[in-house]
C-alpha positions as YAML, in Angstrom:
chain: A
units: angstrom
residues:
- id: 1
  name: UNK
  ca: [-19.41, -60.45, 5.56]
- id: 2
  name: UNK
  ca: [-15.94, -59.11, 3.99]
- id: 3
  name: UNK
  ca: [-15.10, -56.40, 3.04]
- id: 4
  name: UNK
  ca: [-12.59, -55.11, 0.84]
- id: 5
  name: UNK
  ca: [-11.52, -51.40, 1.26]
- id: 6
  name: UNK
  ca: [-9.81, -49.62, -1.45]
- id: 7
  name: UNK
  ca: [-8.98, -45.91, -2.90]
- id: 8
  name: UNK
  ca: [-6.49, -44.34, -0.53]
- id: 9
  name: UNK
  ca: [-3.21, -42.75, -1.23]
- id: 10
  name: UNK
  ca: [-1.23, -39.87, -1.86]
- id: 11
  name: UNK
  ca: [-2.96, -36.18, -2.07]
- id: 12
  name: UNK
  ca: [-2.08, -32.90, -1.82]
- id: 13
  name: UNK
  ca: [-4.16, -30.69, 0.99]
- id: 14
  name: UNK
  ca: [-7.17, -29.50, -0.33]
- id: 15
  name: UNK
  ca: [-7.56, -31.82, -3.31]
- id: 16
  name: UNK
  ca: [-10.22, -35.24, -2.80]
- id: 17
  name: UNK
  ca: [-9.75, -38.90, -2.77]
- id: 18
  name: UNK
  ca: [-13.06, -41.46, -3.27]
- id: 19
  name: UNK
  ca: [-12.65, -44.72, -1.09]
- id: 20
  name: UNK
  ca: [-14.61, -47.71, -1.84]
- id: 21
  name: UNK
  ca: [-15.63, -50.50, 0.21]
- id: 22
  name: UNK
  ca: [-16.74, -53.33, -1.48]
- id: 23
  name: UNK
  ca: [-19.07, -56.57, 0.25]
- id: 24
  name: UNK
  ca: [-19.76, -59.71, 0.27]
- id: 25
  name: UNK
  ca: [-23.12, -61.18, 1.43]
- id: 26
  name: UNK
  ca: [-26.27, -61.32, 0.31]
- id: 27
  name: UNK
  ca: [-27.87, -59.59, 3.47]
- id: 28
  name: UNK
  ca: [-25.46, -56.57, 2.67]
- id: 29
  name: UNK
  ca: [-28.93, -53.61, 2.29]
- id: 30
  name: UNK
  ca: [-29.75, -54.68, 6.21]
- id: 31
  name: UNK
  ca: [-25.98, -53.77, 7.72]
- id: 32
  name: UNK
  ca: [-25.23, -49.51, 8.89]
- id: 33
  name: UNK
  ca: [-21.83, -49.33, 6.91]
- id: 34
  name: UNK
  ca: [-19.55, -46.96, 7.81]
- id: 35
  name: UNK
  ca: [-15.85, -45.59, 7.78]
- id: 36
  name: UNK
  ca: [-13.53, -45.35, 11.17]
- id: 37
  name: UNK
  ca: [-9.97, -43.93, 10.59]
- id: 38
  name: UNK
  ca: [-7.13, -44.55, 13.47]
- id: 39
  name: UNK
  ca: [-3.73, -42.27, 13.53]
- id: 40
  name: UNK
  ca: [-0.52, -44.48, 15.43]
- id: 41
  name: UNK
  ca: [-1.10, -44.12, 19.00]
- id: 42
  name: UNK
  ca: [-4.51, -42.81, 18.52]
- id: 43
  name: UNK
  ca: [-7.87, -44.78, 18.95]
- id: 44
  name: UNK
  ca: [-10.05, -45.66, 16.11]
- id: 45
  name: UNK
  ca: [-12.58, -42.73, 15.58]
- id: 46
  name: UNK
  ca: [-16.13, -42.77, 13.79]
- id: 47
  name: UNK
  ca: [-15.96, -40.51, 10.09]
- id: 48
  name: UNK
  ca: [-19.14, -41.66, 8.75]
- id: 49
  name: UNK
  ca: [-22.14, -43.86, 9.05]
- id: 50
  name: UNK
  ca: [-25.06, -44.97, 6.70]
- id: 51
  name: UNK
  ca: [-27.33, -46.91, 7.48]
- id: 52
  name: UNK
  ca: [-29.61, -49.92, 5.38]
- id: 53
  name: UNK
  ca: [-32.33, -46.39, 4.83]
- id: 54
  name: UNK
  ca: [-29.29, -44.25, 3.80]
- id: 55
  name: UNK
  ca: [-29.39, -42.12, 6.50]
- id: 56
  name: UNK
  ca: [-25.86, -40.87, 7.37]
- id: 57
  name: UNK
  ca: [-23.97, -39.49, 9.96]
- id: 58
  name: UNK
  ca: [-20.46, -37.57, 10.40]
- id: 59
  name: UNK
  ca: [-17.58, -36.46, 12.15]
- id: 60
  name: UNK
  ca: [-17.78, -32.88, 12.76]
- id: 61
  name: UNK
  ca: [-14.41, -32.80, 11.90]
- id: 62
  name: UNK
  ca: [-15.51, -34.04, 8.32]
- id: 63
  name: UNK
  ca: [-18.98, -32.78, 7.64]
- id: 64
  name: UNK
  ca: [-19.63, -30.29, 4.76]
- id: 65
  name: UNK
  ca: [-15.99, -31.88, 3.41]
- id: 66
  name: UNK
  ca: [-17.01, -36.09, 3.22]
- id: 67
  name: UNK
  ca: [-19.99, -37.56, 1.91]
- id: 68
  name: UNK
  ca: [-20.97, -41.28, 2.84]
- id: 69
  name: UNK
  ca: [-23.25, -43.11, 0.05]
- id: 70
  name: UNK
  ca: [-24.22, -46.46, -0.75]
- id: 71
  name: UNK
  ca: [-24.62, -49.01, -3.94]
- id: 72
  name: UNK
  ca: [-26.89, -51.39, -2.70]
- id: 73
  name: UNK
  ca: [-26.85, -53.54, -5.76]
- id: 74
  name: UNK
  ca: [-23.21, -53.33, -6.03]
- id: 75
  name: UNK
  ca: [-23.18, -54.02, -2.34]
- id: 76
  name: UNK
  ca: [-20.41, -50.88, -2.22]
- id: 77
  name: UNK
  ca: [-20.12, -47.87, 0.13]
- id: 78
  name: UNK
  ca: [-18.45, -44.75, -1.00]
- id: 79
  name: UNK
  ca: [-16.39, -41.92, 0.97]
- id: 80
  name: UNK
  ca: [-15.89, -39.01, -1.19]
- id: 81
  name: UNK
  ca: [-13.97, -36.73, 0.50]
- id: 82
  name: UNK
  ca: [-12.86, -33.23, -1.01]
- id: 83
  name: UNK
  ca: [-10.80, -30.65, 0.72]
- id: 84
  name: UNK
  ca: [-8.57, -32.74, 2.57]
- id: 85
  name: UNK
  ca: [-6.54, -31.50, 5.37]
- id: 86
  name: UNK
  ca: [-3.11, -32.68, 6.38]
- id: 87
  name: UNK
  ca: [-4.92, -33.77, 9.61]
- id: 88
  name: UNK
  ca: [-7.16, -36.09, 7.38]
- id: 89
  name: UNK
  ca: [-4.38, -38.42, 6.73]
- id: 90
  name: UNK
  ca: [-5.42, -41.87, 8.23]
- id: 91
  name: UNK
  ca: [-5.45, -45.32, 7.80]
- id: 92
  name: UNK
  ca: [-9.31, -45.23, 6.85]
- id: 93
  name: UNK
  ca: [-11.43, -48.70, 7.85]
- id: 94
  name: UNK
  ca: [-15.09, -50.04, 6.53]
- id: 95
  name: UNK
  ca: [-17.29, -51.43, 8.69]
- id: 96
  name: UNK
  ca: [-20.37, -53.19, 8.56]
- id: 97
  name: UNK
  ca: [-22.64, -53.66, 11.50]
- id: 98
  name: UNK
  ca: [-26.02, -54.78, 12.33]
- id: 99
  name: UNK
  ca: [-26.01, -53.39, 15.75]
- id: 100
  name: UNK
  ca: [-24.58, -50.81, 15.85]
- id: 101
  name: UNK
  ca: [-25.87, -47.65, 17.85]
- id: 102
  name: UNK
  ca: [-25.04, -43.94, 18.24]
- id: 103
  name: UNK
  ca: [-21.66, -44.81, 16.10]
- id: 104
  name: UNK
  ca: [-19.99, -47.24, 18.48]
- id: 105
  name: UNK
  ca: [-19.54, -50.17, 16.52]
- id: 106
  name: UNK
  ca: [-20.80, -53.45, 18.17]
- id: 107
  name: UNK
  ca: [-19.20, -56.83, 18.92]
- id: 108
  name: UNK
  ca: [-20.57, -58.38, 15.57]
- id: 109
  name: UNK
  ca: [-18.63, -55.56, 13.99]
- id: 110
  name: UNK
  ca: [-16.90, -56.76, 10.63]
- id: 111
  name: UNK
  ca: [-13.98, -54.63, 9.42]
- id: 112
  name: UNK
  ca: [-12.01, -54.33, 6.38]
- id: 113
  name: UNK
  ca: [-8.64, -54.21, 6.46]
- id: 114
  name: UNK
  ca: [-7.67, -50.27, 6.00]
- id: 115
  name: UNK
  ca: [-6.60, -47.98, 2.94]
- id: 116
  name: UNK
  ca: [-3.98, -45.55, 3.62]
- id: 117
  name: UNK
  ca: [-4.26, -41.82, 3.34]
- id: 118
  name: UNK
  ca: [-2.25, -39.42, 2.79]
- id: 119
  name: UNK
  ca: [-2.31, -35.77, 2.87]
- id: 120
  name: UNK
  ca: [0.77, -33.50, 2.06]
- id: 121
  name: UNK
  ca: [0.84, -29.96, 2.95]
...
């Protein structure tokens, strides 16, 4: 599987960005997709899951704020996220994973390369 991540930049706290993550693969409906972000000197930490039934999962940090969805014909995941905070700004990563469980991705992990975000107060 690649994936291709795309959508960050440059917003203005409080406004919204829409990320994409786009896949190749033909087995693309069976993977839980999700979205990590990492700060420098920070470890990479779980925003949002959804899995091949499009049930999701969040950060508390991001919940009521980010919504997770899924194309499965266009094999593409989504992260719309409105009211961003200046703490929001991230390099933001797709994943897609067969395996993983309770939002620790596992060694079969494949990741995109990231999308910068920014957030200016």
């Amino acid at each position: 599987v690649q994936l291709q991540a795309s959508g960050g930049g440059l917003v203005q706290a409080g406004g919204s960005l829409r990320l994409s993550c786009a896949a190749s693969g033909r087995t693309f409906s069976y993977y839980v997709m999700g979205w990590f972000r990492q700060t420098p000197g920070k470890q990479r930490e779980l925003v949002a899951t959804i899995t091949s039934g499009s049930i999701t999962d969040y950060a508390d940090s991001v919940k009521d704020r980010f919504t997770i969805s899924r194309d499965n014909v266009k094999n593409t995941i989504y992260l719309q996220m409105n009211s961003l905070k200046p703490e929001d700004m991230a390099v933001y990563y797709c994943l897609a994973d067969r395996f993983m469980r309770n939002g620790v991705p596992s060694e079969y992990a494949y990741w995109g390369q990231g999308t910068q975000v920014t957030v200016s107060s």
